[in-house]
Every structure is written in structure tokens, then in C-alpha cells.
PDB file of C-alpha atoms in Angstrom:
ATOM      1  CA  ASP P   1    -161.790  63.905-134.721  1.00 81.00           C
ATOM      2  CA  SER P   2    -161.816  65.347-138.251  1.00 83.00           C
ATOM      3  CA  GLY P   3    -162.598  68.887-137.110  1.00 92.00           C
ATOM      4  CA  VAL P   4    -165.750  68.996-139.257  1.00 96.00           C
ATOM      5  CA  THR P   5    -168.889  69.587-137.201  1.00 97.00           C
ATOM      6  CA  GLN P   6    -172.361  68.675-138.357  1.00 97.00           C
ATOM      7  CA  THR P   7    -175.633  69.442-136.636  1.00 97.00           C
ATOM      8  CA  PRO P   8    -178.020  67.960-135.820  1.00 97.00           C
ATOM      9  CA  LYS P   9    -176.887  64.339-135.502  1.00 96.00           C
ATOM     10  CA  HIS P  10    -180.383  62.996-135.996  1.00 97.00           C
ATOM     11  CA  LEU P  11    -183.479  64.482-137.573  1.00 97.00           C
ATOM     12  CA  ILE P  12    -186.911  62.908-137.818  1.00 97.00           C
ATOM     13  CA  THR P  13    -189.543  64.686-139.844  1.00 97.00           C
ATOM     14  CA  ALA P  14    -192.633  64.062-141.923  1.00 97.00           C
ATOM     15  CA  THR P  15    -193.108  63.960-145.671  1.00 98.00           C
ATOM     16  CA  GLY P  16    -193.606  67.360-147.250  1.00 97.00           C
ATOM     17  CA  GLN P  17    -191.586  69.156-144.603  1.00 98.00           C
ATOM     18  CA  ARG P  18    -188.414  71.214-144.937  1.00 98.00           C
ATOM     19  CA  VAL P  19    -185.198  70.812-142.925  1.00 98.00           C
ATOM     20  CA  THR P  20    -181.823  72.513-142.717  1.00 98.00           C
ATOM     21  CA  LEU P  21    -178.570  70.680-142.068  1.00 98.00           C
ATOM     22  CA  ARG P  22    -175.606  72.650-140.872  1.00 98.00           C
ATOM     23  CA  CYS P  23    -171.877  72.139-141.277  1.00 98.00           C
ATOM     24  CA  SER P  24    -168.808  73.879-139.895  1.00 98.00           C
ATOM     25  CA  PRO P  25    -165.651  72.984-141.822  1.00 97.00           C
ATOM     26  CA  ARG P  26    -162.260  72.219-140.382  1.00 96.00           C
ATOM     27  CA  SER P  27    -160.378  75.339-139.328  1.00 94.00           C
ATOM     28  CA  GLY P  28    -158.598  76.797-142.344  1.00 93.00           C
ATOM     29  CA  ASP P  29    -160.508  74.785-144.944  1.00 95.00           C
ATOM     30  CA  LEU P  30    -162.160  76.896-147.621  1.00 95.00           C
ATOM     31  CA  SER P  31    -164.085  74.206-149.474  1.00 95.00           C
ATOM     32  CA  VAL P  32    -167.182  72.391-148.284  1.00 97.00           C
ATOM     33  CA  TYR P  33    -168.870  69.360-149.821  1.00 96.00           C
ATOM     34  CA  TRP P  34    -172.174  67.600-149.251  1.00 97.00           C
ATOM     35  CA  TYR P  35    -172.693  63.877-149.802  1.00 96.00           C
ATOM     36  CA  GLN P  36    -175.719  61.652-149.377  1.00 96.00           C
ATOM     37  CA  GLN P  37    -175.226  58.065-148.205  1.00 94.00           C
ATOM     38  CA  SER P  38    -177.996  55.531-148.571  1.00 91.00           C
ATOM     39  CA  LEU P  39    -178.047  51.747-148.709  1.00 83.00           C
ATOM     40  CA  ASP P  40    -179.266  51.568-152.293  1.00 82.00           C
ATOM     41  CA  GLN P  41    -177.348  54.513-153.794  1.00 82.00           C
ATOM     42  CA  GLY P  42    -174.111  54.426-151.823  1.00 87.00           C
ATOM     43  CA  LEU P  43    -172.234  57.704-151.447  1.00 91.00           C
ATOM     44  CA  GLN P  44    -173.554  60.326-153.829  1.00 93.00           C
ATOM     45  CA  PHE P  45    -171.884  63.692-154.330  1.00 93.00           C
ATOM     46  CA  LEU P  46    -174.355  66.541-154.059  1.00 96.00           C
ATOM     47  CA  ILE P  47    -172.478  69.826-154.255  1.00 96.00           C
ATOM     48  CA  GLN P  48    -169.195  71.606-153.531  1.00 95.00           C
ATOM     49  CA  TYR P  49    -168.543  75.194-152.468  1.00 95.00           C
ATOM     50  CA  TYR P  50    -165.271  77.025-152.347  1.00 94.00           C
ATOM     51  CA  ASN P  51    -164.987  80.246-150.366  1.00 94.00           C
ATOM     52  CA  GLY P  52    -168.679  80.988-150.787  1.00 95.00           C
ATOM     53  CA  GLU P  53    -168.984  80.127-154.464  1.00 94.00           C
ATOM     54  CA  GLU P  54    -170.466  76.982-155.962  1.00 94.00           C
ATOM     55  CA  ARG P  55    -167.602  74.964-157.487  1.00 92.00           C
ATOM     56  CA  ALA P  56    -169.106  71.675-158.595  1.00 91.00           C
ATOM     57  CA  LYS P  57    -172.541  70.140-158.715  1.00 92.00           C
ATOM     58  CA  GLY P  58    -173.514  66.497-158.607  1.00 91.00           C
ATOM     59  CA  ASN P  59    -176.781  64.617-158.326  1.00 84.00           C
ATOM     60  CA  ILE P  60    -178.548  67.225-156.257  1.00 93.00           C
ATOM     61  CA  LEU P  61    -182.307  67.356-156.588  1.00 95.00           C
ATOM     62  CA  GLU P  62    -184.066  70.635-157.358  1.00 96.00           C
ATOM     63  CA  ARG P  63    -185.822  70.323-153.983  1.00 97.00           C
ATOM     64  CA  PHE P  64    -182.421  70.570-152.324  1.00 97.00           C
ATOM     65  CA  SER P  65    -180.294  73.686-152.093  1.00 97.00           C
ATOM     66  CA  ALA P  66    -177.124  74.661-150.307  1.00 97.00           C
ATOM     67  CA  GLN P  67    -175.008  77.671-149.586  1.00 97.00           C
ATOM     68  CA  GLN P  68    -171.724  78.583-147.956  1.00 98.00           C
ATOM     69  CA  PHE P  69    -171.673  81.683-145.798  1.00 97.00           C
ATOM     70  CA  PRO P  70    -168.897  84.280-145.349  1.00 96.00           C
ATOM     71  CA  ASP P  71    -167.762  82.555-142.152  1.00 95.00           C
ATOM     72  CA  LEU P  72    -167.395  79.407-144.326  1.00 97.00           C
ATOM     73  CA  HIS P  73    -170.041  77.338-142.610  1.00 97.00           C
ATOM     74  CA  SER P  74    -172.530  75.703-144.924  1.00 98.00           C
ATOM     75  CA  GLU P  75    -176.167  74.728-144.855  1.00 98.00           C
ATOM     76  CA  LEU P  76    -178.019  72.137-146.882  1.00 98.00           C
ATOM     77  CA  ASN P  77    -181.740  72.773-147.241  1.00 98.00           C
ATOM     78  CA  LEU P  78    -184.037  69.887-148.106  1.00 98.00           C
ATOM     79  CA  SER P  79    -187.649  70.686-148.926  1.00 97.00           C
ATOM     80  CA  SER P  80    -190.838  68.835-149.882  1.00 97.00           C
ATOM     81  CA  LEU P  81    -189.290  65.814-148.242  1.00 98.00           C
ATOM     82  CA  GLU P  82    -190.099  62.337-149.483  1.00 97.00           C
ATOM     83  CA  LEU P  83    -189.597  58.957-147.848  1.00 96.00           C
ATOM     84  CA  GLY P  84    -186.747  58.297-150.256  1.00 95.00           C
ATOM     85  CA  ASP P  85    -184.795  61.259-148.877  1.00 96.00           C
ATOM     86  CA  SER P  86    -184.141  59.295-145.694  1.00 97.00           C
ATOM     87  CA  ALA P  87    -180.365  58.895-145.613  1.00 96.00           C
ATOM     88  CA  LEU P  88    -177.161  59.889-143.919  1.00 96.00           C
ATOM     89  CA  TYR P  89    -175.971  63.302-145.096  1.00 97.00           C
ATOM     90  CA  PHE P  90    -172.277  64.007-144.786  1.00 96.00           C
ATOM     91  CA  CYS P  91    -170.442  67.256-144.961  1.00 97.00           C
ATOM     92  CA  ALA P  92    -166.749  67.293-145.779  1.00 96.00           C
ATOM     93  CA  SER P  93    -164.153  70.001-146.133  1.00 96.00           C
ATOM     94  CA  SER P  94    -160.766  70.492-147.729  1.00 94.00           C
ATOM     95  CA  ALA P  95    -158.182  73.230-147.731  1.00 91.00           C
ATOM     96  CA  SER P  96    -158.184  73.531-151.493  1.00 87.00           C
ATOM     97  CA  GLY P  97    -161.075  73.191-153.893  1.00 83.00           C
ATOM     98  CA  GLN P  98    -158.810  71.603-156.469  1.00 83.00           C
ATOM     99  CA  GLY P  99    -159.067  68.064-157.717  1.00 82.00           C
ATOM    100  CA  GLY P 100    -156.924  65.652-155.739  1.00 82.00           C
ATOM    101  CA  SER P 101    -157.401  67.338-152.366  1.00 86.00           C
ATOM    102  CA  PRO P 102    -158.279  64.840-149.632  1.00 88.00           C
ATOM    103  CA  LEU P 103    -161.601  65.383-147.900  1.00 92.00           C
ATOM    104  CA  HIS P 104    -162.214  65.450-144.166  1.00 94.00           C
ATOM    105  CA  PHE P 105    -165.680  64.222-143.231  1.00 95.00           C
ATOM    106  CA  GLY P 106    -168.020  65.054-140.397  1.00 96.00           C
ATOM    107  CA  ASN P 107    -169.966  62.331-138.594  1.00 94.00           C
ATOM    108  CA  GLY P 108    -173.101  63.017-140.593  1.00 95.00           C
ATOM    109  CA  THR P 109    -176.721  63.886-140.000  1.00 97.00           C
ATOM    110  CA  ARG P 110    -179.119  60.966-140.110  1.00 96.00           C
ATOM    111  CA  LEU P 111    -182.394  62.097-141.648  1.00 97.00           C
ATOM    112  CA  THR P 112    -185.492  59.968-141.246  1.00 97.00           C
ATOM    113  CA  VAL P 113    -188.594  60.986-143.175  1.00 97.00           C
ATOM    114  CA  THR P 114    -191.797  59.334-141.947  1.00 96.00           C
TER     115      THR P 114
ATOM    116  CA  GLY J   1    -167.854  59.356-166.776  1.00 83.00           C
ATOM    117  CA  ASN J   2    -165.688  58.402-163.844  1.00 88.00           C
ATOM    118  CA  SER J   3    -166.451  55.270-161.882  1.00 93.00           C
ATOM    119  CA  VAL J   4    -164.961  53.050-159.177  1.00 96.00           C
ATOM    120  CA  THR J   5    -165.604  49.349-158.780  1.00 96.00           C
ATOM    121  CA  GLN J   6    -164.881  47.506-155.545  1.00 94.00           C
ATOM    122  CA  MET J   7    -165.155  43.892-154.625  1.00 88.00           C
ATOM    123  CA  GLU J   8    -168.383  42.901-152.952  1.00 85.00           C
ATOM    124  CA  GLY J   9    -168.411  42.345-149.232  1.00 86.00           C
ATOM    125  CA  PRO J  10    -168.586  41.424-146.540  1.00 94.00           C
ATOM    126  CA  VAL J  11    -165.071  40.091-146.265  1.00 96.00           C
ATOM    127  CA  THR J  12    -164.579  38.004-143.133  1.00 97.00           C
ATOM    128  CA  LEU J  13    -161.058  37.209-141.950  1.00 97.00           C
ATOM    129  CA  SER J  14    -159.377  35.804-138.902  1.00 97.00           C
ATOM    130  CA  GLU J  15    -157.070  38.054-136.941  1.00 97.00           C
ATOM    131  CA  GLU J  16    -153.526  38.191-138.424  1.00 96.00           C
ATOM    132  CA  ALA J  17    -154.760  37.127-141.865  1.00 97.00           C
ATOM    133  CA  PHE J  18    -153.677  38.898-145.051  1.00 97.00           C
ATOM    134  CA  LEU J  19    -156.140  41.366-146.505  1.00 97.00           C
ATOM    135  CA  THR J  20    -156.737  42.383-150.100  1.00 97.00           C
ATOM    136  CA  ILE J  21    -159.654  44.531-151.193  1.00 97.00           C
ATOM    137  CA  ASN J  22    -159.765  45.009-154.948  1.00 97.00           C
ATOM    138  CA  CYS J  23    -160.497  48.367-156.543  1.00 97.00           C
ATOM    139  CA  THR J  24    -160.506  49.298-160.213  1.00 97.00           C
ATOM    140  CA  TYR J  25    -161.421  52.603-161.747  1.00 96.00           C
ATOM    141  CA  THR J  26    -162.466  54.250-164.980  1.00 94.00           C
ATOM    142  CA  ALA J  27    -161.408  57.839-165.554  1.00 90.00           C
ATOM    143  CA  THR J  28    -159.874  60.108-168.125  1.00 83.00           C
ATOM    144  CA  GLY J  29    -156.388  61.356-167.503  1.00 83.00           C
ATOM    145  CA  TYR J  30    -154.583  60.728-164.253  1.00 87.00           C
ATOM    146  CA  PRO J  31    -156.912  60.998-161.278  1.00 92.00           C
ATOM    147  CA  SER J  32    -155.819  60.968-157.663  1.00 93.00           C
ATOM    148  CA  LEU J  33    -156.838  57.792-155.849  1.00 95.00           C
ATOM    149  CA  PHE J  34    -157.891  57.350-152.233  1.00 96.00           C
ATOM    150  CA  TRP J  35    -158.923  54.783-149.676  1.00 97.00           C
ATOM    151  CA  TYR J  36    -161.293  55.912-146.953  1.00 97.00           C
ATOM    152  CA  VAL J  37    -162.450  53.920-143.921  1.00 97.00           C
ATOM    153  CA  GLN J  38    -165.765  54.259-142.104  1.00 94.00           C
ATOM    154  CA  TYR J  39    -166.197  52.895-138.596  1.00 93.00           C
ATOM    155  CA  PRO J  40    -169.723  52.328-137.266  1.00 88.00           C
ATOM    156  CA  GLY J  41    -171.533  55.559-136.478  1.00 85.00           C
ATOM    157  CA  GLU J  42    -168.751  57.735-137.834  1.00 88.00           C
ATOM    158  CA  GLY J  43    -167.876  59.663-140.953  1.00 90.00           C
ATOM    159  CA  LEU J  44    -165.312  58.591-143.500  1.00 94.00           C
ATOM    160  CA  GLN J  45    -161.652  58.958-142.607  1.00 95.00           C
ATOM    161  CA  LEU J  46    -158.857  59.238-145.126  1.00 95.00           C
ATOM    162  CA  LEU J  47    -156.722  56.101-144.914  1.00 97.00           C
ATOM    163  CA  LEU J  48    -154.229  56.682-147.720  1.00 97.00           C
ATOM    164  CA  LYS J  49    -153.837  58.291-151.104  1.00 95.00           C
ATOM    165  CA  ALA J  50    -151.744  58.238-154.276  1.00 95.00           C
ATOM    166  CA  THR J  51    -151.545  60.973-156.839  1.00 92.00           C
ATOM    167  CA  LYS J  52    -149.666  59.461-159.771  1.00 91.00           C
ATOM    168  CA  ALA J  53    -148.863  56.172-161.437  1.00 92.00           C
ATOM    169  CA  ASP J  54    -146.682  53.755-159.391  1.00 95.00           C
ATOM    170  CA  ASP J  55    -147.141  55.833-156.234  1.00 95.00           C
ATOM    171  CA  LYS J  56    -147.660  53.727-153.122  1.00 97.00           C
ATOM    172  CA  GLY J  57    -149.858  55.132-150.396  1.00 97.00           C
ATOM    173  CA  SER J  58    -149.460  53.686-146.920  1.00 97.00           C
ATOM    174  CA  ASN J  59    -150.816  54.239-143.433  1.00 97.00           C
ATOM    175  CA  LYS J  60    -151.359  52.122-140.305  1.00 95.00           C
ATOM    176  CA  GLY J  61    -150.019  49.015-142.049  1.00 97.00           C
ATOM    177  CA  PHE J  62    -152.314  49.416-145.055  1.00 98.00           C
ATOM    178  CA  GLU J  63    -150.850  49.894-148.529  1.00 98.00           C
ATOM    179  CA  ALA J  64    -152.128  50.510-152.041  1.00 98.00           C
ATOM    180  CA  THR J  65    -150.231  51.066-155.272  1.00 98.00           C
ATOM    181  CA  TYR J  66    -151.539  53.210-158.143  1.00 97.00           C
ATOM    182  CA  ARG J  67    -151.402  50.932-161.201  1.00 96.00           C
ATOM    183  CA  LYS J  68    -152.137  52.889-164.345  1.00 93.00           C
ATOM    184  CA  GLU J  69    -151.722  49.915-166.662  1.00 94.00           C
ATOM    185  CA  THR J  70    -154.409  47.913-164.890  1.00 95.00           C
ATOM    186  CA  THR J  71    -156.386  50.953-163.623  1.00 95.00           C
ATOM    187  CA  SER J  72    -156.307  49.476-160.144  1.00 97.00           C
ATOM    188  CA  PHE J  73    -155.648  50.583-156.571  1.00 98.00           C
ATOM    189  CA  HIS J  74    -155.972  47.456-154.445  1.00 98.00           C
ATOM    190  CA  LEU J  75    -155.824  47.808-150.671  1.00 98.00           C
ATOM    191  CA  GLU J  76    -153.603  45.380-148.746  1.00 98.00           C
ATOM    192  CA  LYS J  77    -152.595  44.717-145.177  1.00 98.00           C
ATOM    193  CA  GLY J  78    -150.292  41.987-144.049  1.00 96.00           C
ATOM    194  CA  SER J  79    -151.913  41.188-140.720  1.00 96.00           C
ATOM    195  CA  VAL J  80    -155.380  42.448-139.847  1.00 97.00           C
ATOM    196  CA  GLN J  81    -156.676  43.110-136.361  1.00 97.00           C
ATOM    197  CA  VAL J  82    -160.183  43.050-134.922  1.00 96.00           C
ATOM    198  CA  SER J  83    -159.974  46.843-134.716  1.00 95.00           C
ATOM    199  CA  ASP J  84    -159.704  46.998-138.533  1.00 97.00           C
ATOM    200  CA  SER J  85    -163.326  45.914-138.838  1.00 96.00           C
ATOM    201  CA  ALA J  86    -165.006  48.701-140.795  1.00 96.00           C
ATOM    202  CA  VAL J  87    -166.240  49.626-144.256  1.00 96.00           C
ATOM    203  CA  TYR J  88    -163.551  50.567-146.755  1.00 97.00           C
ATOM    204  CA  PHE J  89    -164.213  52.881-149.702  1.00 97.00           C
ATOM    205  CA  CYS J  90    -162.064  53.378-152.768  1.00 97.00           C
ATOM    206  CA  ALA J  91    -162.409  56.776-154.430  1.00 95.00           C
ATOM    207  CA  LEU J  92    -160.996  58.854-157.244  1.00 93.00           C
ATOM    208  CA  SER J  93    -160.702  62.575-157.830  1.00 91.00           C
ATOM    209  CA  PRO J  94    -160.015  64.055-161.219  1.00 85.00           C
ATOM    210  CA  VAL J  95    -157.226  66.609-161.153  1.00 75.00           C
ATOM    211  CA  THR J  96    -158.409  68.473-164.224  1.00 69.00           C
ATOM    212  CA  GLY J  97    -161.524  70.495-164.647  1.00 65.00           C
ATOM    213  CA  GLY J  98    -163.414  72.490-162.073  1.00 65.00           C
ATOM    214  CA  GLY J  99    -164.016  71.263-158.587  1.00 74.00           C
ATOM    215  CA  ASN J 100    -162.972  68.271-156.536  1.00 81.00           C
ATOM    216  CA  LYS J 101    -165.772  65.809-157.067  1.00 85.00           C
ATOM    217  CA  LEU J 102    -164.792  62.517-155.456  1.00 89.00           C
ATOM    218  CA  THR J 103    -166.370  59.425-156.948  1.00 91.00           C
ATOM    219  CA  PHE J 104    -166.664  56.568-154.445  1.00 93.00           C
ATOM    220  CA  GLY J 105    -167.000  52.857-154.844  1.00 95.00           C
ATOM    221  CA  THR J 106    -169.837  51.054-153.091  1.00 93.00           C
ATOM    222  CA  GLY J 107    -167.700  50.159-150.092  1.00 95.00           C
ATOM    223  CA  THR J 108    -166.448  46.806-148.821  1.00 96.00           C
ATOM    224  CA  GLN J 109    -167.297  45.716-145.307  1.00 95.00           C
ATOM    225  CA  LEU J 110    -164.462  43.974-143.486  1.00 97.00           C
ATOM    226  CA  LYS J 111    -165.113  41.806-140.434  1.00 96.00           C
ATOM    227  CA  VAL J 112    -162.134  40.504-138.509  1.00 97.00           C
ATOM    228  CA  GLU J 113    -162.729  37.746-135.986  1.00 96.00           C
ATOM    229  CA  LEU J 114    -160.534  36.360-133.219  1.00 93.00           C
TER     230      LEU J 114
END
């Protein structure tokens, strides 16, 4: 058990809808990351937060947004969903936001857009 | 930009066989290098890491050596078990600049048979 909790485990929704994925980091970790895993794109980095502030941004679409709250949990909001957004979304956390810190991953949220 | 290249899978081995999964990288400077493992239905777990040239990371019988001259970080295990069946990801993290954006390879599926 990595200590990173993601909810929900599965989400099925229709195109055009909006969903929110939630992540609680490992106790003591200040940095949270979001990754998207799909068969054709592999693991894609979306965004990183450190202690509530955005630290690094990757290939995150404008339809997607995220935030990290004062209690350090994070939410990833996906809107105007398209079929191609169907993927496994992972949250990870680390103690430090610095390069070289190992990440601890949750078990992911599987999003299916129909 | 940074990139990681892994050998294509799946790799199928008999139990007690020797394992090598090749990984090469492209990055500026001296990134930290990682191997992660993903078991079915789970998130990625850190397997081992190395932070500088000639470092050897090791864990659970797996080893990888950071080779700056060949920009490689090949994963090896002397005797695989059925329980090692999983997908293995090589990754790098730059230690300079803002954030801790890990770049992953495409993953190599390992199947170990009796």
C-alpha cells in the first residue's frame, strides 16, 4: 500500500460531461502529481503541485484543471469530456517537489467516456 | 527534451531465467533514473533508483546501473519468478529546473512461466 488514496476507482460518464477525480497524498508528502495512462499515449505527466502551488505543467488540456487544497488533497477536474479522454488517471505524491524525488502512486481512477 | 526508450515487450521467460530489460535515455545534465513496476490493477511502485553516474540501484533481486557514457539504465535480475510478471517502466527525473516531472518509457511487459 503506497498510502496514496484515489477516488473513485471507476467512473463511467457520457461525452460532454464533467467529472472530478480526488486524491489524498501519502501522510507527510507535500507534492501531488497527476498522470494519464492510455494504451496509445503511455504515461503522460499532466501537472504537479507543491504545498498548494502549481510547480510544473505537462501535457494537460485546457479542458482539464487541477488544484491542491490546504489539507494537501488534490482534485483533477475534467470537462467537456471526449471519447479520447477514456484512460487511467493516476495521482502520485512525494515528500519533496524537487527533481529526483521518487513518486508514490495511487491505484488510479479508470475513466470511461461513452 | 527528455525522453526514455525501453525495449518492446512482451518479454516471456521461464522461471529462474536471467532477465534484462534495456533502457536508454536522452536528457541534459545528470537526471535521476528510476525503475517502476506495475502489477495488474495497481498503480506504479518504485522498484529502484540511482541518482548519479555509476550508482547501482537494487531491490528484491533486481539491479540497474546508471551508465552515463552509454546513457543507459538496464534492469537485470538473475533468476525471475512467476510473481515478477508485471509491466516495468524506466523513468528519469531532471534534478535542475522547477518541479519533478518524471518522464516514463512506454513500459515492458514481463511474463514469467513455470
